[in-house]
Short mmCIF file of C-alpha atoms in Angstrom, two decimals:
data_model
loop_
_atom_site.label_atom_id
_atom_site.label_comp_id
_atom_site.label_asym_id
_atom_site.label_seq_id
_atom_site.Cartn_x
_atom_site.Cartn_y
_atom_site.Cartn_z
CA ASN A 1 25.40 -1.71 -4.22
CA THR A 2 22.19 -2.19 -5.96
CA GLY A 3 20.60 -5.60 -6.53
CA ASN A 4 17.71 -6.92 -8.44
CA SER A 5 15.11 -6.45 -5.82
CA ALA A 6 13.91 -3.09 -4.88
CA GLY A 7 16.22 -1.18 -2.46
CA GLN A 8 19.88 -0.83 -1.52
CA TYR A 9 22.13 -2.83 0.76
CA GLU A 10 25.59 -2.44 2.00
CA PHE A 11 28.05 -4.82 3.78
CA ILE A 12 28.56 -3.96 7.35
CA GLU A 13 31.69 -5.45 8.80
CA HIS A 14 30.93 -7.64 11.89
CA THR A 15 33.40 -9.16 14.12
CA ALA A 16 33.08 -12.36 15.87
CA ASP A 17 34.63 -12.90 19.45
CA ILE A 18 35.86 -15.69 21.79
CA ALA A 19 36.18 -14.97 25.31
CA ILE A 20 38.16 -17.19 27.77
CA LYS A 21 38.91 -17.18 31.52
CA ALA A 22 42.31 -18.69 32.36
CA TYR A 23 43.13 -19.78 35.82
CA GLY A 24 46.60 -20.08 37.54
CA SER A 25 48.44 -20.17 40.79
CA SER A 26 49.69 -16.68 40.14
CA VAL A 27 49.01 -13.92 37.50
CA GLU A 28 51.92 -14.97 35.62
CA HIS A 29 50.64 -18.53 35.50
CA ALA A 30 47.29 -17.26 34.35
CA PHE A 31 49.05 -15.39 31.62
CA ALA A 32 50.70 -18.63 30.49
CA VAL A 33 47.42 -20.47 30.58
CA ALA A 34 45.66 -17.77 28.63
CA ALA A 35 48.47 -18.19 26.04
CA GLY A 36 47.99 -21.95 25.93
CA ALA A 37 44.27 -21.39 25.36
CA MET A 38 45.04 -19.02 22.52
CA PHE A 39 47.07 -21.54 20.66
CA ASP A 40 44.58 -24.29 21.21
CA ILE A 41 42.12 -22.05 19.52
CA MET A 42 44.56 -21.46 16.54
CA THR A 43 45.61 -24.97 16.11
CA ASP A 44 42.23 -26.64 17.00
CA GLY A 45 44.01 -28.18 20.10
CA ALA A 46 46.66 -29.86 18.22
CA ALA A 47 49.85 -31.12 19.93
CA VAL A 48 52.88 -28.42 19.83
CA GLU A 49 56.30 -29.72 20.27
CA PRO A 50 58.64 -27.46 22.45
CA LEU A 51 61.52 -27.51 20.00
CA GLU A 52 62.55 -23.91 19.80
CA LYS A 53 62.87 -21.30 22.41
CA ILE A 54 61.75 -17.83 21.83
CA GLU A 55 62.33 -15.00 24.27
CA PHE A 56 60.60 -11.20 24.26
CA GLU A 57 59.77 -8.46 26.56
CA THR A 58 56.77 -6.26 26.33
CA GLU A 59 56.27 -2.85 28.07
CA SER A 60 53.03 -1.23 28.88
CA VAL A 61 51.49 1.49 31.36
CA ASP A 62 49.53 -1.21 33.07
CA THR A 63 49.03 -4.86 33.65
CA GLU A 64 46.13 -4.93 31.15
CA GLY A 65 48.33 -3.47 28.69
CA LEU A 66 51.00 -6.10 29.44
CA LEU A 67 48.46 -8.97 28.77
CA VAL A 68 47.25 -7.47 25.65
CA GLY A 69 50.92 -6.98 24.40
CA PHE A 70 52.06 -10.18 25.29
CA LEU A 71 49.42 -11.97 23.50
CA SER A 72 49.58 -9.76 20.65
CA ASN A 73 53.47 -10.63 20.31
CA LEU A 74 52.14 -14.26 20.17
CA ILE A 75 49.70 -13.55 17.54
CA VAL A 76 52.48 -11.80 15.45
CA LEU A 77 55.01 -14.89 16.04
CA ARG A 78 52.13 -17.03 14.58
CA GLU A 79 51.12 -14.77 11.73
CA VAL A 80 54.46 -13.35 10.58
CA GLN A 81 56.94 -16.07 11.70
CA ASP A 82 54.81 -19.04 11.32
CA TYR A 83 55.35 -20.43 15.06
CA VAL A 84 52.90 -22.43 17.05
CA LEU A 85 53.77 -22.43 20.75
CA SER A 86 52.92 -24.61 23.74
CA GLU A 87 55.03 -23.54 26.74
CA PHE A 88 55.31 -20.19 28.37
CA GLU A 89 57.20 -18.82 31.25
CA ILE A 90 56.23 -15.30 32.27
CA SER A 91 57.89 -12.89 34.57
CA LEU A 92 56.24 -9.66 35.47
CA LEU A 93 58.77 -7.11 36.14
CA GLY A 94 56.92 -4.47 37.91
CA ASP A 95 53.66 -3.16 36.70
CA ASN A 96 55.25 -2.08 33.24
CA LYS A 97 57.27 -5.05 31.95
CA LEU A 98 56.95 -8.58 31.09
CA LYS A 99 59.45 -11.05 29.99
CA ALA A 100 58.40 -14.13 28.32
CA VAL A 101 60.23 -17.43 27.45
CA CYS A 102 58.11 -19.51 25.08
CA ARG A 103 58.67 -22.81 23.30
CA GLY A 104 57.27 -24.26 20.16
CA GLU A 105 57.93 -25.17 16.46
CA LYS A 106 57.12 -24.14 13.04
CA TYR A 107 53.64 -24.49 11.99
CA ASP A 108 52.85 -27.67 10.14
CA ASP A 109 49.68 -27.73 7.98
CA ASP A 110 49.32 -31.53 8.34
CA ARG A 111 49.91 -31.68 12.24
CA HIS A 112 48.63 -28.43 13.67
CA GLY A 113 45.07 -28.36 12.28
CA GLN A 114 42.86 -25.54 11.02
CA GLY A 115 41.81 -23.88 14.11
CA LEU A 116 40.44 -20.37 14.11
CA HIS A 117 42.28 -17.24 13.02
CA ILE A 118 42.71 -14.82 15.88
CA LYS A 119 42.93 -11.27 14.62
CA GLY A 120 43.63 -9.60 17.95
CA VAL A 121 43.16 -8.97 21.48
CA SER A 122 40.53 -6.66 22.96
CA TYR A 123 40.51 -4.65 26.33
CA HIS A 124 36.64 -5.30 26.43
CA MET A 125 35.52 -7.50 29.11
CA MET A 126 39.23 -7.79 30.34
CA GLU A 127 39.72 -9.07 34.00
CA ILE A 128 42.99 -9.66 35.76
CA PHE A 129 42.64 -10.89 39.40
CA ASP A 130 45.80 -11.36 41.46
CA GLY A 131 44.91 -13.93 44.26
CA ARG A 132 48.51 -13.32 45.69
CA GLY A 133 48.93 -16.88 46.76
CA HIS A 134 45.79 -16.99 48.89
CA THR A 135 43.52 -18.05 46.09
CA THR A 136 43.50 -18.72 42.39
CA SER A 137 44.40 -16.04 40.03
CA HIS A 138 42.71 -15.47 36.75
CA VAL A 139 42.57 -13.40 33.66
CA GLN A 140 39.71 -13.12 31.29
CA VAL A 141 40.42 -11.83 27.76
CA LEU A 142 38.39 -11.48 24.53
CA PHE A 143 39.95 -12.51 21.18
CA ASP A 144 38.74 -10.85 17.80
CA VAL A 145 38.39 -13.79 15.44
#
């Protein structure tokens, strides 16, 4: 593009990010807390009723991939099927498979706010710490908004 002033310019895509650290009594609990945080970001902290149950499994080569796959599935449920979720039960089935049982409801424009649009989950800055019952577990994840 050429503007009225001297010289040229172009638009360069820039992505903004939000990073969270979620704590739990186990890695599974920390995954669930991270999911809750993600929906708080997307709904601006609005109350979500656990009216419907949604179950799915995710497979990956490692635990980091399971976290990304799990949260990415939740983004699809929000974007494609219009669900907002508030309760998450996570079961890690070995290092390669995760089962999620989630509860929530269809998005309601009046009740669920205008939070930030999360486009994806990044591996950048990701941390998964398993306290194995001796200390608190946590996950750290970066969302692309």
